[in-house]
JSON list of C-alpha atoms in Angstrom, two decimals:
[
{"chain": "A", "resi": 175, "resn": "MET", "atom": "CA", "xyz": [-4.31, 59.77, -39.34]},
{"chain": "A", "resi": 176, "resn": "ILE", "atom": "CA", "xyz": [-5.99, 60.03, -42.72]},
{"chain": "A", "resi": 177, "resn": "VAL", "atom": "CA", "xyz": [-9.26, 58.79, -41.22]},
{"chain": "A", "resi": 178, "resn": "LEU", "atom": "CA", "xyz": [-9.20, 61.49, -38.51]},
{"chain": "A", "resi": 179, "resn": "GLY", "atom": "CA", "xyz": [-8.47, 64.17, -41.09]},
{"chain": "A", "resi": 180, "resn": "PHE", "atom": "CA", "xyz": [-11.31, 62.93, -43.29]},
{"chain": "A", "resi": 181, "resn": "LEU", "atom": "CA", "xyz": [-13.65, 62.85, -40.29]},
{"chain": "A", "resi": 182, "resn": "ALA", "atom": "CA", "xyz": [-12.72, 66.42, -39.27]},
{"chain": "A", "resi": 183, "resn": "PHE", "atom": "CA", "xyz": [-13.18, 67.64, -42.85]},
{"chain": "A", "resi": 184, "resn": "THR", "atom": "CA", "xyz": [-16.57, 65.94, -43.11]},
{"chain": "A", "resi": 185, "resn": "VAL", "atom": "CA", "xyz": [-17.76, 67.44, -39.82]},
{"chain": "A", "resi": 186, "resn": "ALA", "atom": "CA", "xyz": [-16.60, 70.93, -40.81]},
{"chain": "A", "resi": 187, "resn": "LEU", "atom": "CA", "xyz": [-18.23, 70.64, -44.24]},
{"chain": "A", "resi": 188, "resn": "GLY", "atom": "CA", "xyz": [-21.49, 69.38, -42.72]},
{"chain": "A", "resi": 189, "resn": "LEU", "atom": "CA", "xyz": [-21.55, 72.21, -40.19]},
{"chain": "A", "resi": 190, "resn": "ALA", "atom": "CA", "xyz": [-20.91, 74.78, -42.92]},
{"chain": "A", "resi": 191, "resn": "LEU", "atom": "CA", "xyz": [-23.74, 73.36, -45.04]},
{"chain": "A", "resi": 192, "resn": "LEU", "atom": "CA", "xyz": [-26.07, 73.34, -42.03]},
{"chain": "A", "resi": 193, "resn": "VAL", "atom": "CA", "xyz": [-25.34, 77.00, -41.26]},
{"chain": "A", "resi": 194, "resn": "MET", "atom": "CA", "xyz": [-25.76, 78.01, -44.91]},
{"chain": "A", "resi": 195, "resn": "GLY", "atom": "CA", "xyz": [-29.05, 76.14, -45.15]},
{"chain": "A", "resi": 196, "resn": "ASP", "atom": "CA", "xyz": [-30.37, 77.73, -41.99]},
{"chain": "A", "resi": 197, "resn": "THR", "atom": "CA", "xyz": [-29.38, 81.19, -43.24]},
{"chain": "A", "resi": 198, "resn": "LEU", "atom": "CA", "xyz": [-31.05, 80.61, -46.60]},
{"chain": "A", "resi": 199, "resn": "ALA", "atom": "CA", "xyz": [-34.22, 79.30, -44.94]},
{"chain": "A", "resi": 200, "resn": "ALA", "atom": "CA", "xyz": [-34.45, 82.32, -42.62]},
{"chain": "A", "resi": 201, "resn": "ASN", "atom": "CA", "xyz": [-33.86, 84.87, -45.40]},
{"chain": "A", "resi": 202, "resn": "ALA", "atom": "CA", "xyz": [-35.65, 83.19, -48.31]},
{"chain": "A", "resi": 203, "resn": "PRO", "atom": "CA", "xyz": [-38.27, 85.95, -48.78]},
{"chain": "A", "resi": 204, "resn": "LYS", "atom": "CA", "xyz": [-35.60, 88.67, -48.84]},
{"chain": "A", "resi": 205, "resn": "ILE", "atom": "CA", "xyz": [-33.49, 86.72, -51.33]},
{"chain": "A", "resi": 206, "resn": "ALA", "atom": "CA", "xyz": [-36.48, 86.08, -53.61]},
{"chain": "A", "resi": 207, "resn": "ALA", "atom": "CA", "xyz": [-37.46, 89.77, -53.50]},
{"chain": "A", "resi": 208, "resn": "ALA", "atom": "CA", "xyz": [-33.91, 90.80, -54.36]},
{"chain": "A", "resi": 209, "resn": "LEU", "atom": "CA", "xyz": [-33.81, 88.40, -57.31]},
{"chain": "A", "resi": 210, "resn": "ARG", "atom": "CA", "xyz": [-37.10, 89.88, -58.58]},
{"chain": "A", "resi": 211, "resn": "GLY", "atom": "CA", "xyz": [-35.63, 93.37, -58.32]},
{"chain": "A", "resi": 212, "resn": "HIS", "atom": "CA", "xyz": [-37.63, 94.48, -55.28]},
{"chain": "A", "resi": 213, "resn": "SER", "atom": "CA", "xyz": [-34.75, 94.77, -52.88]},
{"chain": "A", "resi": 214, "resn": "LEU", "atom": "CA", "xyz": [-35.09, 96.89, -49.75]},
{"chain": "A", "resi": 215, "resn": "LEU", "atom": "CA", "xyz": [-32.06, 98.85, -50.93]},
{"chain": "A", "resi": 216, "resn": "ALA", "atom": "CA", "xyz": [-33.81, 99.65, -54.24]},
{"chain": "A", "resi": 217, "resn": "GLU", "atom": "CA", "xyz": [-36.79, 101.23, -52.47]},
{"chain": "A", "resi": 218, "resn": "PRO", "atom": "CA", "xyz": [-36.81, 105.02, -52.00]},
{"chain": "A", "resi": 219, "resn": "VAL", "atom": "CA", "xyz": [-35.46, 106.25, -48.71]},
{"chain": "A", "resi": 220, "resn": "MET", "atom": "CA", "xyz": [-37.92, 107.74, -46.24]},
{"chain": "A", "resi": 221, "resn": "VAL", "atom": "CA", "xyz": [-37.97, 111.53, -46.57]},
{"chain": "A", "resi": 222, "resn": "THR", "atom": "CA", "xyz": [-37.35, 113.49, -43.39]},
{"chain": "A", "resi": 223, "resn": "ARG", "atom": "CA", "xyz": [-37.26, 117.16, -42.52]},
{"chain": "A", "resi": 224, "resn": "PRO", "atom": "CA", "xyz": [-34.09, 118.87, -41.33]},
{"chain": "A", "resi": 225, "resn": "VAL", "atom": "CA", "xyz": [-34.07, 119.43, -37.60]},
{"chain": "A", "resi": 226, "resn": "SER", "atom": "CA", "xyz": [-32.09, 122.05, -35.74]},
{"chain": "A", "resi": 227, "resn": "VAL", "atom": "CA", "xyz": [-30.92, 121.30, -32.23]},
{"chain": "A", "resi": 228, "resn": "ARG", "atom": "CA", "xyz": [-30.01, 124.03, -29.75]},
{"chain": "A", "resi": 229, "resn": "MET", "atom": "CA", "xyz": [-27.79, 123.14, -26.84]},
{"chain": "A", "resi": 230, "resn": "VAL", "atom": "CA", "xyz": [-27.23, 125.29, -23.77]},
{"chain": "A", "resi": 231, "resn": "SER", "atom": "CA", "xyz": [-24.35, 124.46, -21.51]},
{"chain": "A", "resi": 232, "resn": "ARG", "atom": "CA", "xyz": [-24.74, 125.03, -17.79]},
{"chain": "A", "resi": 233, "resn": "ARG", "atom": "CA", "xyz": [-22.40, 124.62, -14.88]},
{"chain": "A", "resi": 234, "resn": "VAL", "atom": "CA", "xyz": [-23.07, 121.51, -12.90]},
{"chain": "A", "resi": 235, "resn": "SER", "atom": "CA", "xyz": [-21.73, 122.76, -9.59]},
{"chain": "A", "resi": 236, "resn": "GLN", "atom": "CA", "xyz": [-21.25, 126.17, -8.02]},
{"chain": "A", "resi": 237, "resn": "PRO", "atom": "CA", "xyz": [-17.71, 127.44, -7.45]},
{"chain": "A", "resi": 238, "resn": "VAL", "atom": "CA", "xyz": [-16.51, 127.21, -3.85]},
{"chain": "A", "resi": 239, "resn": "SER", "atom": "CA", "xyz": [-15.92, 130.57, -2.17]},
{"chain": "A", "resi": 240, "resn": "VAL", "atom": "CA", "xyz": [-14.04, 129.22, 0.88]},
{"chain": "A", "resi": 241, "resn": "GLN", "atom": "CA", "xyz": [-10.28, 129.64, 1.13]},
{"chain": "A", "resi": 242, "resn": "PRO", "atom": "CA", "xyz": [-8.38, 126.62, 2.40]},
{"chain": "A", "resi": 243, "resn": "ARG", "atom": "CA", "xyz": [-6.45, 127.12, 5.69]},
{"chain": "A", "resi": 244, "resn": "LEU", "atom": "CA", "xyz": [-4.15, 124.96, 7.74]},
{"chain": "A", "resi": 245, "resn": "ARG", "atom": "CA", "xyz": [-5.61, 123.55, 10.90]},
{"chain": "A", "resi": 246, "resn": "ALA", "atom": "CA", "xyz": [-3.69, 122.73, 14.07]},
{"chain": "A", "resi": 247, "resn": "ALA", "atom": "CA", "xyz": [-3.50, 119.04, 14.84]},
{"chain": "A", "resi": 248, "resn": "ALA", "atom": "CA", "xyz": [-5.25, 117.98, 18.03]}
]
Protein backbone atom coordinates (compact mmCIF):
# COMPACT_ATOMS: atom_id res chain seq x y z
CA MET A 1 0.00 0.00 0.00
CA ILE A 2 2.81 2.40 0.84
CA VAL A 3 4.43 1.72 -2.53
CA LEU A 4 1.21 2.59 -4.40
CA GLY A 5 0.80 5.78 -2.39
CA PHE A 6 4.41 6.76 -3.08
CA LEU A 7 3.95 6.01 -6.79
CA ALA A 8 0.76 8.11 -6.98
CA PHE A 9 2.46 10.98 -5.14
CA THR A 10 5.47 10.84 -7.45
CA VAL A 11 3.28 10.85 -10.57
CA ALA A 12 1.21 13.78 -9.29
CA LEU A 13 4.34 15.74 -8.34
CA GLY A 14 5.96 15.04 -11.72
CA LEU A 15 2.84 16.13 -13.58
CA ALA A 16 2.64 19.34 -11.53
CA LEU A 17 6.29 20.13 -12.25
CA LEU A 18 5.78 19.42 -15.95
CA VAL A 19 2.80 21.78 -16.15
CA MET A 20 4.63 24.50 -14.22
CA GLY A 21 7.68 24.17 -16.46
CA ASP A 22 5.59 24.36 -19.60
CA THR A 23 3.80 27.45 -18.29
CA LEU A 24 7.07 29.15 -17.39
CA ALA A 25 8.58 28.32 -20.78
CA ALA A 26 5.57 29.73 -22.65
CA ASN A 27 5.43 32.95 -20.61
CA ALA A 28 9.14 33.58 -20.01
CA PRO A 29 9.28 36.90 -21.92
CA LYS A 30 6.26 38.26 -20.03
CA ILE A 31 7.71 37.20 -16.68
CA ALA A 32 11.10 38.76 -17.48
CA ALA A 33 9.44 42.02 -18.56
CA ALA A 34 7.41 42.12 -15.37
CA LEU A 35 10.51 41.57 -13.24
CA ARG A 36 12.23 44.45 -15.06
CA GLY A 37 9.24 46.69 -14.35
CA HIS A 38 7.88 46.77 -17.90
CA SER A 39 4.68 44.90 -17.24
CA LEU A 40 1.76 45.22 -19.64
CA LEU A 41 -0.34 46.40 -16.71
CA ALA A 42 2.15 49.22 -16.00
CA GLU A 43 1.82 50.62 -19.53
CA PRO A 44 -0.64 53.47 -20.11
CA VAL A 45 -4.07 52.44 -21.27
CA MET A 46 -5.06 53.25 -24.83
CA VAL A 47 -7.02 56.51 -24.94
CA THR A 48 -10.41 56.37 -26.62
CA ARG A 49 -13.11 58.90 -27.37
CA PRO A 50 -16.56 58.67 -25.82
CA VAL A 51 -19.13 57.31 -28.22
CA SER A 52 -22.86 57.90 -28.07
CA VAL A 53 -25.18 55.22 -29.36
CA ARG A 54 -28.75 55.94 -30.44
CA MET A 55 -31.21 53.08 -30.53
CA VAL A 56 -34.60 53.17 -32.21
CA SER A 57 -37.07 50.45 -31.38
CA ARG A 58 -39.41 49.24 -34.09
CA ARG A 59 -42.22 46.74 -34.12
CA VAL A 60 -41.23 43.47 -35.66
CA SER A 61 -44.69 42.45 -36.84
CA GLN A 62 -47.87 44.31 -37.72
CA PRO A 63 -50.90 43.91 -35.45
CA VAL A 64 -53.58 41.59 -36.81
CA SER A 65 -56.86 43.31 -37.67
CA VAL A 66 -58.95 40.13 -38.07
CA GLN A 67 -61.42 39.13 -35.38
CA PRO A 68 -61.48 35.43 -34.52
CA ARG A 69 -64.81 33.62 -35.16
CA LEU A 70 -66.06 30.13 -34.55
CA ARG A 71 -66.33 27.93 -37.59
CA ALA A 72 -68.82 25.11 -38.08
CA ALA A 73 -67.25 21.67 -38.16
CA ALA A 74 -67.59 19.84 -41.46
